[in-house]
JSON list of C-alpha atoms in Angstrom, two decimals:
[
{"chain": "L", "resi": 18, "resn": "UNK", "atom": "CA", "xyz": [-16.47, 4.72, -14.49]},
{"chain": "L", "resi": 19, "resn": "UNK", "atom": "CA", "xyz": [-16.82, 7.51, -11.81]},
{"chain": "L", "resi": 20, "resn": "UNK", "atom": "CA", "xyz": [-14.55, 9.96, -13.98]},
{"chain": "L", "resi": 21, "resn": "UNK", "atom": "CA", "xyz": [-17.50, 12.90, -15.14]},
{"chain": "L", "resi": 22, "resn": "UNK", "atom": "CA", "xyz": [-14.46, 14.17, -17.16]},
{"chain": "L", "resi": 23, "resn": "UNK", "atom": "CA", "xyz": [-14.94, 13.03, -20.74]},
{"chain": "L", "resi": 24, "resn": "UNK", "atom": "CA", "xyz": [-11.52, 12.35, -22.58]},
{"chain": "L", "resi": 25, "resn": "UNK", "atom": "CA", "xyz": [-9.69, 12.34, -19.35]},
{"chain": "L", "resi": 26, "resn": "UNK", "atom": "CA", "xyz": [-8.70, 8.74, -17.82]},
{"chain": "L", "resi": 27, "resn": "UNK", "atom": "CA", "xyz": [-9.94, 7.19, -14.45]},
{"chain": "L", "resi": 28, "resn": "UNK", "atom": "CA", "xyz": [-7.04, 6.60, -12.61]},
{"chain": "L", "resi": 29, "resn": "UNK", "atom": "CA", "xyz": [-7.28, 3.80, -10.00]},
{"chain": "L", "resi": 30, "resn": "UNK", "atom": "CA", "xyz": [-4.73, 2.95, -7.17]},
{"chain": "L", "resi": 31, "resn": "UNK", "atom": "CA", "xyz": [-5.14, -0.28, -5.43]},
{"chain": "L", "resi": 32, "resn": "UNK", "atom": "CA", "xyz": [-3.30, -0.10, -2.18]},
{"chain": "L", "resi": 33, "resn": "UNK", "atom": "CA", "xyz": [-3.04, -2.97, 0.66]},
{"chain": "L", "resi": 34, "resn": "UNK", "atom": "CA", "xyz": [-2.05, -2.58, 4.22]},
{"chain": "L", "resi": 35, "resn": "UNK", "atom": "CA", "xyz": [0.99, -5.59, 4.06]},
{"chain": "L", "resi": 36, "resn": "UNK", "atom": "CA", "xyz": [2.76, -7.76, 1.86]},
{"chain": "L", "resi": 37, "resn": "UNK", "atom": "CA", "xyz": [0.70, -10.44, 0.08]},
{"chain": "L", "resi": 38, "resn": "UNK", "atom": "CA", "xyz": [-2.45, -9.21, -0.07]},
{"chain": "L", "resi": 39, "resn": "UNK", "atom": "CA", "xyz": [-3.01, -9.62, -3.55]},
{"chain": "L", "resi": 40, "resn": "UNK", "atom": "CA", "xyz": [-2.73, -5.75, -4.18]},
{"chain": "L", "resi": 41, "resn": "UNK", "atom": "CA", "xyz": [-0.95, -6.64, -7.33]},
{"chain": "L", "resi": 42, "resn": "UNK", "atom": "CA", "xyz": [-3.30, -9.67, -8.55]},
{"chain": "L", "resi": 43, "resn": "UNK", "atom": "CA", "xyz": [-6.27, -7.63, -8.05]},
{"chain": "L", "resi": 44, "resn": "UNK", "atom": "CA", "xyz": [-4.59, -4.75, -10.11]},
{"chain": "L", "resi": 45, "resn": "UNK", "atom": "CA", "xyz": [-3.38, -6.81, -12.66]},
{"chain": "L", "resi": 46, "resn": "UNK", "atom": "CA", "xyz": [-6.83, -8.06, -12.96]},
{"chain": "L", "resi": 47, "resn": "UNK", "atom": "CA", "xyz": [-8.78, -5.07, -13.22]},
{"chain": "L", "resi": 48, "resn": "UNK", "atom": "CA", "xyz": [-6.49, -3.95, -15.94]},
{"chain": "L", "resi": 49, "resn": "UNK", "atom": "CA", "xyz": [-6.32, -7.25, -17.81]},
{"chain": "L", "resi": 50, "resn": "UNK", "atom": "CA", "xyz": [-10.24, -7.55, -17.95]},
{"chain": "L", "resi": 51, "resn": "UNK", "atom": "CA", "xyz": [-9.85, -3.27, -19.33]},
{"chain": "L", "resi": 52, "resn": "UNK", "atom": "CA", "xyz": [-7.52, -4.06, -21.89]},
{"chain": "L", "resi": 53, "resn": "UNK", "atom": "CA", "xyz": [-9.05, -7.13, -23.18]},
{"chain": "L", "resi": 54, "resn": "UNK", "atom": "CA", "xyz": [-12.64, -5.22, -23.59]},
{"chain": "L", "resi": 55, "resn": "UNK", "atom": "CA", "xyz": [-11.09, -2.96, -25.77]},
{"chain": "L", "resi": 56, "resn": "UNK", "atom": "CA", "xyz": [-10.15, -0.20, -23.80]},
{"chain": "L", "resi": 57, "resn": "UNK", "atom": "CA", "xyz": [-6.76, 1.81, -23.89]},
{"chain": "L", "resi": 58, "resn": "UNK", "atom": "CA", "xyz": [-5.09, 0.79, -20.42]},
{"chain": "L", "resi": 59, "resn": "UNK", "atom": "CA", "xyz": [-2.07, 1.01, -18.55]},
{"chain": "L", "resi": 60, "resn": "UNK", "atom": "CA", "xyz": [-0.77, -0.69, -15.08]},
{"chain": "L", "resi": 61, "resn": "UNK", "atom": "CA", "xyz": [1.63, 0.73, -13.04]},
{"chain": "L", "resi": 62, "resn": "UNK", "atom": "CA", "xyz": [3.91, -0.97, -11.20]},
{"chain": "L", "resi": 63, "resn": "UNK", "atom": "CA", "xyz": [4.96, 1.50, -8.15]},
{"chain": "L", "resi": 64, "resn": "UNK", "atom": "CA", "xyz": [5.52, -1.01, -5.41]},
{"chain": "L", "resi": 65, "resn": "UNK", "atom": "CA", "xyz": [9.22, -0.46, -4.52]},
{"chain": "L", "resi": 66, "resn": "UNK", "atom": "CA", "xyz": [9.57, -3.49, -1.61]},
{"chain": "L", "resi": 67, "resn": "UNK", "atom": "CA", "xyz": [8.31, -6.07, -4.32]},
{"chain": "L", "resi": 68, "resn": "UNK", "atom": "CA", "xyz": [8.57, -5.21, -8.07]},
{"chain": "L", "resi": 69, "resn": "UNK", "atom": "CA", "xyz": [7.02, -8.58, -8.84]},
{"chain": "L", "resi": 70, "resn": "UNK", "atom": "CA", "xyz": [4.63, -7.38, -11.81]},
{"chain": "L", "resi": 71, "resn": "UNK", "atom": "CA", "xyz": [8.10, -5.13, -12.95]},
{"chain": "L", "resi": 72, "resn": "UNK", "atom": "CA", "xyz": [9.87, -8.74, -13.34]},
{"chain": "L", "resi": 73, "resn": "UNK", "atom": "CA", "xyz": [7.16, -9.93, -15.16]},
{"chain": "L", "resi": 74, "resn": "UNK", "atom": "CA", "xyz": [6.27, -7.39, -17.75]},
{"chain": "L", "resi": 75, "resn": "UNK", "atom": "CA", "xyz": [8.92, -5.29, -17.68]},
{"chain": "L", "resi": 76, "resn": "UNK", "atom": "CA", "xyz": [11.88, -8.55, -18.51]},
{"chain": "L", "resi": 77, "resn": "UNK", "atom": "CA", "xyz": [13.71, -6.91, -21.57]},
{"chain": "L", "resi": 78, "resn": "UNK", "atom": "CA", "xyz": [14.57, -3.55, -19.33]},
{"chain": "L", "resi": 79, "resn": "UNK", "atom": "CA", "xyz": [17.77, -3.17, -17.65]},
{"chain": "L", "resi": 80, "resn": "UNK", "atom": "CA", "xyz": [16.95, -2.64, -14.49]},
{"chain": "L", "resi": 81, "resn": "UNK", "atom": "CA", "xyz": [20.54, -1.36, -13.69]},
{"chain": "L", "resi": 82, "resn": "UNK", "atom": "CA", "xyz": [19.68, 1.53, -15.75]},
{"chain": "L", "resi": 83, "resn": "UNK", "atom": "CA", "xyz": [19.38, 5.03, -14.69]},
{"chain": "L", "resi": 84, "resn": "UNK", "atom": "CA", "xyz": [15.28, 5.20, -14.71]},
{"chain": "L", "resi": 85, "resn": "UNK", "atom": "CA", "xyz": [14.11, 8.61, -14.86]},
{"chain": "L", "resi": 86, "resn": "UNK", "atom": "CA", "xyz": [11.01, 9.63, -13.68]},
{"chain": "L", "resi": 87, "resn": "UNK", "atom": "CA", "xyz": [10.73, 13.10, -14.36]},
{"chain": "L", "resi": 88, "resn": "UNK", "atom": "CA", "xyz": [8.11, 13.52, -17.36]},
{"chain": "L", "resi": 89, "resn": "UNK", "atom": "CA", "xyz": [5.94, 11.88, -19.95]},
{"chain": "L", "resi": 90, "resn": "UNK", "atom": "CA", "xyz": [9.03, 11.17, -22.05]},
{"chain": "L", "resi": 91, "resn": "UNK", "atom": "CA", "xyz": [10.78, 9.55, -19.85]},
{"chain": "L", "resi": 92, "resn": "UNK", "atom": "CA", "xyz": [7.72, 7.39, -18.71]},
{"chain": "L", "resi": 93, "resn": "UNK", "atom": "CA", "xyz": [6.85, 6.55, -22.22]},
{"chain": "L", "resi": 94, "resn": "UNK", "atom": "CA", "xyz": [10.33, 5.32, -23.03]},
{"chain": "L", "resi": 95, "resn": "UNK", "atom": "CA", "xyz": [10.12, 2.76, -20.22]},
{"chain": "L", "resi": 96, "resn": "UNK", "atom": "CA", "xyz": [6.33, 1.88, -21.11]},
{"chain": "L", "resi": 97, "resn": "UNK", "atom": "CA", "xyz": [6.13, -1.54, -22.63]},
{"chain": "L", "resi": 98, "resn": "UNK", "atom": "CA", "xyz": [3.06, -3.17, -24.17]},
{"chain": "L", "resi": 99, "resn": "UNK", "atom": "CA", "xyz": [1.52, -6.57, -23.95]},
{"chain": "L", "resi": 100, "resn": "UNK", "atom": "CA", "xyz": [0.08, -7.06, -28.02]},
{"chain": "L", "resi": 101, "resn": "UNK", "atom": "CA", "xyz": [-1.94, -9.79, -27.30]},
{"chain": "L", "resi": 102, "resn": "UNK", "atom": "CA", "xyz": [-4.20, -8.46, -24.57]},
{"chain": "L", "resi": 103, "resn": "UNK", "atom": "CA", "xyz": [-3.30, -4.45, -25.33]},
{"chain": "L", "resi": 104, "resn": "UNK", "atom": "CA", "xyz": [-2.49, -3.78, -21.83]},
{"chain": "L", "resi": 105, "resn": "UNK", "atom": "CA", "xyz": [0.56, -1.43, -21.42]},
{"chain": "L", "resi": 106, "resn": "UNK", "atom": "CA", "xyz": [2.90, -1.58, -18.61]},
{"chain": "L", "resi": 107, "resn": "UNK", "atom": "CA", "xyz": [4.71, 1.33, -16.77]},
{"chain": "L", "resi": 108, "resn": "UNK", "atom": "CA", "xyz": [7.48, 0.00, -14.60]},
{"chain": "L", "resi": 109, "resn": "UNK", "atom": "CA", "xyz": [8.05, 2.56, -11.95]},
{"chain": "L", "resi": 110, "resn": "UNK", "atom": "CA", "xyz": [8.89, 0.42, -8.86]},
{"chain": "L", "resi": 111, "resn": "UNK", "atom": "CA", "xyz": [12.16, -0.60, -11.10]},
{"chain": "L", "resi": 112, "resn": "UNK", "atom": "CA", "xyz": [13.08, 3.15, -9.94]},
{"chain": "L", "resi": 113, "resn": "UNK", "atom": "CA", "xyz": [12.37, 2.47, -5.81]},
{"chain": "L", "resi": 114, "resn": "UNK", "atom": "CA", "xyz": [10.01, 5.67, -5.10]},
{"chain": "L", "resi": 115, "resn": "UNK", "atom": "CA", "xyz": [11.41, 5.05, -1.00]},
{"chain": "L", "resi": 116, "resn": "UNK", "atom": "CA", "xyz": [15.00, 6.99, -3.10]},
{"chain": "L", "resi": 117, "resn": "UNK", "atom": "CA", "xyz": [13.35, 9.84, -4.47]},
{"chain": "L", "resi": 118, "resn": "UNK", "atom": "CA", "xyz": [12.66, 13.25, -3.12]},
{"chain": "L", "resi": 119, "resn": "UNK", "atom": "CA", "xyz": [9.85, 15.26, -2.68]},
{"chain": "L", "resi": 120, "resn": "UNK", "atom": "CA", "xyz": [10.61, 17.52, -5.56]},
{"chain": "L", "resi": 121, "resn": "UNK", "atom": "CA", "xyz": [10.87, 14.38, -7.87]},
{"chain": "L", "resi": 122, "resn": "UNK", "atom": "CA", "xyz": [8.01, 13.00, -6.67]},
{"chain": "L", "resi": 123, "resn": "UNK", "atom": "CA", "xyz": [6.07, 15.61, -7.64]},
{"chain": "L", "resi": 124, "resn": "UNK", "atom": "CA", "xyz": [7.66, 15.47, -10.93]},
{"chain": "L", "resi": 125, "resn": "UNK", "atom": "CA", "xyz": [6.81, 12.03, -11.06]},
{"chain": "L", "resi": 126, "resn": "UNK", "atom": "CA", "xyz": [2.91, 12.88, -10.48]},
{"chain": "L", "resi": 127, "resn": "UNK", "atom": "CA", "xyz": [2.99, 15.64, -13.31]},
{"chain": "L", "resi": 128, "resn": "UNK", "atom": "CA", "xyz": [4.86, 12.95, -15.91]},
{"chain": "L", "resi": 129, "resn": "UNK", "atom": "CA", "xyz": [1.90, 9.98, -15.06]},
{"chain": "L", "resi": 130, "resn": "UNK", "atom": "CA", "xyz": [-0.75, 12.55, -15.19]},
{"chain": "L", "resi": 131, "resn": "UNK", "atom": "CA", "xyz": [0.45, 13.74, -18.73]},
{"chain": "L", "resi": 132, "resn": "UNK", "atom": "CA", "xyz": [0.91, 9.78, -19.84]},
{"chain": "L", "resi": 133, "resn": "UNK", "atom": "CA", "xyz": [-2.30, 8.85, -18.81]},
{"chain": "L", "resi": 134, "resn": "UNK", "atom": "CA", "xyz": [-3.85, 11.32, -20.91]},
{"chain": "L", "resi": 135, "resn": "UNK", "atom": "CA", "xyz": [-3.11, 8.58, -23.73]},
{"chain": "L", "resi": 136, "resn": "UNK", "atom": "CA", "xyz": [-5.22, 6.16, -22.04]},
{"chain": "L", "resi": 137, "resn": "UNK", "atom": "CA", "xyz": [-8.99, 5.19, -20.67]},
{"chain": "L", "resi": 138, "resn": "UNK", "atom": "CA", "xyz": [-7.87, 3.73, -17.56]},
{"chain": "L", "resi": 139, "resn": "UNK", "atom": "CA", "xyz": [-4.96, 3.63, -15.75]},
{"chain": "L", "resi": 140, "resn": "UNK", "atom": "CA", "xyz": [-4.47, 0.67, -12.83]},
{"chain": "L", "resi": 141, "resn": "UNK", "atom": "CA", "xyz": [-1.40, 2.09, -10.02]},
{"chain": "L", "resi": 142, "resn": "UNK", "atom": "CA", "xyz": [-0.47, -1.56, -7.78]},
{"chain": "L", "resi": 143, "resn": "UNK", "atom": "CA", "xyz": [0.25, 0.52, -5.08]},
{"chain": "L", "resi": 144, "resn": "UNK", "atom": "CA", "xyz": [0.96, -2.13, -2.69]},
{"chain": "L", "resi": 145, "resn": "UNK", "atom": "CA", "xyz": [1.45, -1.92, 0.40]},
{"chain": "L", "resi": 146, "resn": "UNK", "atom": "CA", "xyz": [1.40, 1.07, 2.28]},
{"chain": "L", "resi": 147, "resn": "UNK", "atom": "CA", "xyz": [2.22, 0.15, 5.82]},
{"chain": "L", "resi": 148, "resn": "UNK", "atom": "CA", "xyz": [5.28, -1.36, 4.59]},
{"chain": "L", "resi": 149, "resn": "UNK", "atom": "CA", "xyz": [6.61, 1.26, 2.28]},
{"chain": "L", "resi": 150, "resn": "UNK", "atom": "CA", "xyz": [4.31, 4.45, 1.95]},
{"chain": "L", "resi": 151, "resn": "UNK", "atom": "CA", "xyz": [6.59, 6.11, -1.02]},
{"chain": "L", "resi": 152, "resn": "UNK", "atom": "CA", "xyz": [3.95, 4.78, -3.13]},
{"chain": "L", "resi": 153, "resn": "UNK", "atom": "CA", "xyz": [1.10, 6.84, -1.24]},
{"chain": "L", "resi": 154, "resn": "UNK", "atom": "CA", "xyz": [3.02, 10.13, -2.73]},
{"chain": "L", "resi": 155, "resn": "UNK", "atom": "CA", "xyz": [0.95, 8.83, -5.94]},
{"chain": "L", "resi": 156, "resn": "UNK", "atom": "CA", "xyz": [-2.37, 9.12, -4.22]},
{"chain": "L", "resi": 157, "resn": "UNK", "atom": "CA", "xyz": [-2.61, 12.62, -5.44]},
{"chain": "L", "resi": 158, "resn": "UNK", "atom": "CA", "xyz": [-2.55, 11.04, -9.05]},
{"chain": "L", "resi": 159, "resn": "UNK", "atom": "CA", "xyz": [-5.77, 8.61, -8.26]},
{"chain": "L", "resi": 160, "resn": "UNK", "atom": "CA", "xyz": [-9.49, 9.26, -8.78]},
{"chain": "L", "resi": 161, "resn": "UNK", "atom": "CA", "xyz": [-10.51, 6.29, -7.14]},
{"chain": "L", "resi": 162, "resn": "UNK", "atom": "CA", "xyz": [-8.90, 4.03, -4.29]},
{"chain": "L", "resi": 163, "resn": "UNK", "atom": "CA", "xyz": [-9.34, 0.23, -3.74]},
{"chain": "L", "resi": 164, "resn": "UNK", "atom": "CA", "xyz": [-8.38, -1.76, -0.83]},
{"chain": "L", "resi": 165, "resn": "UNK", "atom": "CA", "xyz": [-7.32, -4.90, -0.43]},
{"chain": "L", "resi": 166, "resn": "UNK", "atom": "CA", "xyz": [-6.66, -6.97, 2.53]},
{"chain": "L", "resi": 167, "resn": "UNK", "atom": "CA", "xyz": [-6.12, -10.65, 2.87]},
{"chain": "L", "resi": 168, "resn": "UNK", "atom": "CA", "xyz": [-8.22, -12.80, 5.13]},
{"chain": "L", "resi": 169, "resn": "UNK", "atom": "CA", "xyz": [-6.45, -14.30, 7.88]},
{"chain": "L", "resi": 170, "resn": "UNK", "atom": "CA", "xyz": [-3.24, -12.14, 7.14]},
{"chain": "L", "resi": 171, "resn": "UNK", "atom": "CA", "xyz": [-4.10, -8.33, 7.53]},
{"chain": "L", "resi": 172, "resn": "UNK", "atom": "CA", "xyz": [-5.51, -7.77, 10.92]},
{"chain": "L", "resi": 173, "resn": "UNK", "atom": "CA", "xyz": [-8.51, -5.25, 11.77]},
{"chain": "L", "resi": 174, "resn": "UNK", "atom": "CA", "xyz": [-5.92, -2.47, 13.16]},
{"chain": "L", "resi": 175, "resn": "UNK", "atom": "CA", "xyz": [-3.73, -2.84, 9.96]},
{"chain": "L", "resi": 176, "resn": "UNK", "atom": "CA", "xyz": [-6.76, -1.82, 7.77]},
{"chain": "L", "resi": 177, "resn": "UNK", "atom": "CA", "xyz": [-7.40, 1.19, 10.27]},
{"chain": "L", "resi": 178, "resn": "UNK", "atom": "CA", "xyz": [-3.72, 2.42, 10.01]},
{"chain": "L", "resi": 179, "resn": "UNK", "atom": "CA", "xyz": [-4.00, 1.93, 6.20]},
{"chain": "L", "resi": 180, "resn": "UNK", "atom": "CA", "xyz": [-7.27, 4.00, 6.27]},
{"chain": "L", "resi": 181, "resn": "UNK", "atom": "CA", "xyz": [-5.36, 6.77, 8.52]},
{"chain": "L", "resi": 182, "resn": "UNK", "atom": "CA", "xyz": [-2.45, 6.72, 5.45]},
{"chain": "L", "resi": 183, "resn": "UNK", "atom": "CA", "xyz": [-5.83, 7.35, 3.12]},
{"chain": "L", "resi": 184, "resn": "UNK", "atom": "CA", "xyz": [-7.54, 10.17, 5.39]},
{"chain": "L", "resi": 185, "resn": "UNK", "atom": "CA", "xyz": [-6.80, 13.08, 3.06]},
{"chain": "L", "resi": 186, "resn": "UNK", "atom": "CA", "xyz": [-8.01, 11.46, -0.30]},
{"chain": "L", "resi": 187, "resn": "UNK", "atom": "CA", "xyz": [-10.86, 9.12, 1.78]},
{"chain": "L", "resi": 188, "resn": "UNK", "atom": "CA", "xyz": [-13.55, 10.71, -0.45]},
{"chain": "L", "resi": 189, "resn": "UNK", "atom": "CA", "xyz": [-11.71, 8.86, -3.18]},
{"chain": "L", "resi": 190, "resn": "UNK", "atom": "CA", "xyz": [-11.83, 5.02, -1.61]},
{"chain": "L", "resi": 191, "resn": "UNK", "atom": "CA", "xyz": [-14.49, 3.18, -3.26]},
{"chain": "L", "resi": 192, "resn": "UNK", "atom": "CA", "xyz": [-14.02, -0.32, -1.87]},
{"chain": "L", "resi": 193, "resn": "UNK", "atom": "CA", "xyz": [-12.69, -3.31, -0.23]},
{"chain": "L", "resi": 194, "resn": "UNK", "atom": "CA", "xyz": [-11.62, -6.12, -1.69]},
{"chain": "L", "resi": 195, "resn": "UNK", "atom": "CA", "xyz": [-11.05, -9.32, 0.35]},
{"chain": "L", "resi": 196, "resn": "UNK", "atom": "CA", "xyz": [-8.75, -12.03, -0.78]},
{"chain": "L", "resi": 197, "resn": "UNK", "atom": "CA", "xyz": [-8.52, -15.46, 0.24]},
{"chain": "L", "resi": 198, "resn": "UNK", "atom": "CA", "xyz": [-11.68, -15.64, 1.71]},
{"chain": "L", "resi": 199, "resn": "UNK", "atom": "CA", "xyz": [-12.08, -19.60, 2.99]},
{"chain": "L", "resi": 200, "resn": "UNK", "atom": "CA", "xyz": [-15.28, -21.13, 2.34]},
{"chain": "L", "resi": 201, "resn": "UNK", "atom": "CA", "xyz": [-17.51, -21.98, 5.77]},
{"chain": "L", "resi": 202, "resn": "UNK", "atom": "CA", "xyz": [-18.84, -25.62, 5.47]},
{"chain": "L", "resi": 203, "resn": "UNK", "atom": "CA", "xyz": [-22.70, -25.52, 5.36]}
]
């Protein structure tokens, strides 16, 4: 936990530079292994191409409902919770951040900052950002960033534009995570 801020959450985005990286998996992950150790955690779902985690753990919402984004109210009324392992879920992709403006965004940044105050950590699947940077309007909202790229699938220059995205907050990135890795025969 790199938060010095007692009683404040970390916030972690995990971003990707294209489609199937395994932002999501990894974030689902980290937040998974949180909740199960007992700590108060919350994913967030803000990747508006794919809502895949949204269709998982966010079923029972309508998702031809007016979502509104605009506080910690509104957030917490769309928040559901997983009793078994603890984890909460915040559905925000359900909303497509590409449709909002820059005033709501902002809004939207306020809201999760004042909703995560009710939590330890706080995962945002980000996904990713080449492919729809809405979600990097949320970076303001992270303390740390993690990267993930796919072996095989995101190329050398995709993880340099992805880095460019991540210039202004690059103080924040604390790693990179590559998936499907194949094993070299010894």
């Amino acid at each position: 936990r790199s938060n010095s801020q007692p009683n404040r959450p970390q916030i972690v985005m995990v971003v990707s530079p294209t489609p199937r990286s395994g932002s999501s998996s990894t974030a689902l992950a980290l937040a998974y292994s949180s909740a199960t150790a007992g700590e108060r955690t919350l994913l967030v779902d803000a990747t508006s191409i794919d809502a895949g985690l949204s269709a998982v753990f966010a079923r029972d919402l309508n998702q031809n409902a007016v979502v509104r984004l605009d506080n910690r109210d509104d957030l917490s009324r769309i928040t559901t919770r997983d009793f078994h392992s603890g984890l909460s879920f915040l559905p925000i992709a359900l909303a497509d951040l590409r449709t909002l403006k820059h005033s709501q965004r902002r809004r939207l940044i306020t809201g999760l900052k004042a909703l995560s105050l009710s939590y330890d950590y706080v995962f945002i699947d980000a996904g990713p950002l080449l492919e729809d940077e809405a979600a990097a309007s949320l970076l303001p909202a992270a303390d740390d960033i993690l990267v993930v790229a796919r072996s095989g699938t995101s190329t050398s220059q995709q993880i340099e534009e992805t880095r460019r995205i991540l210039a202004p907050v690059a103080g924040r990135i604390h790693g990179l995570v590559v998936n499907m890795v194949e094993k070299t025969k010894a």
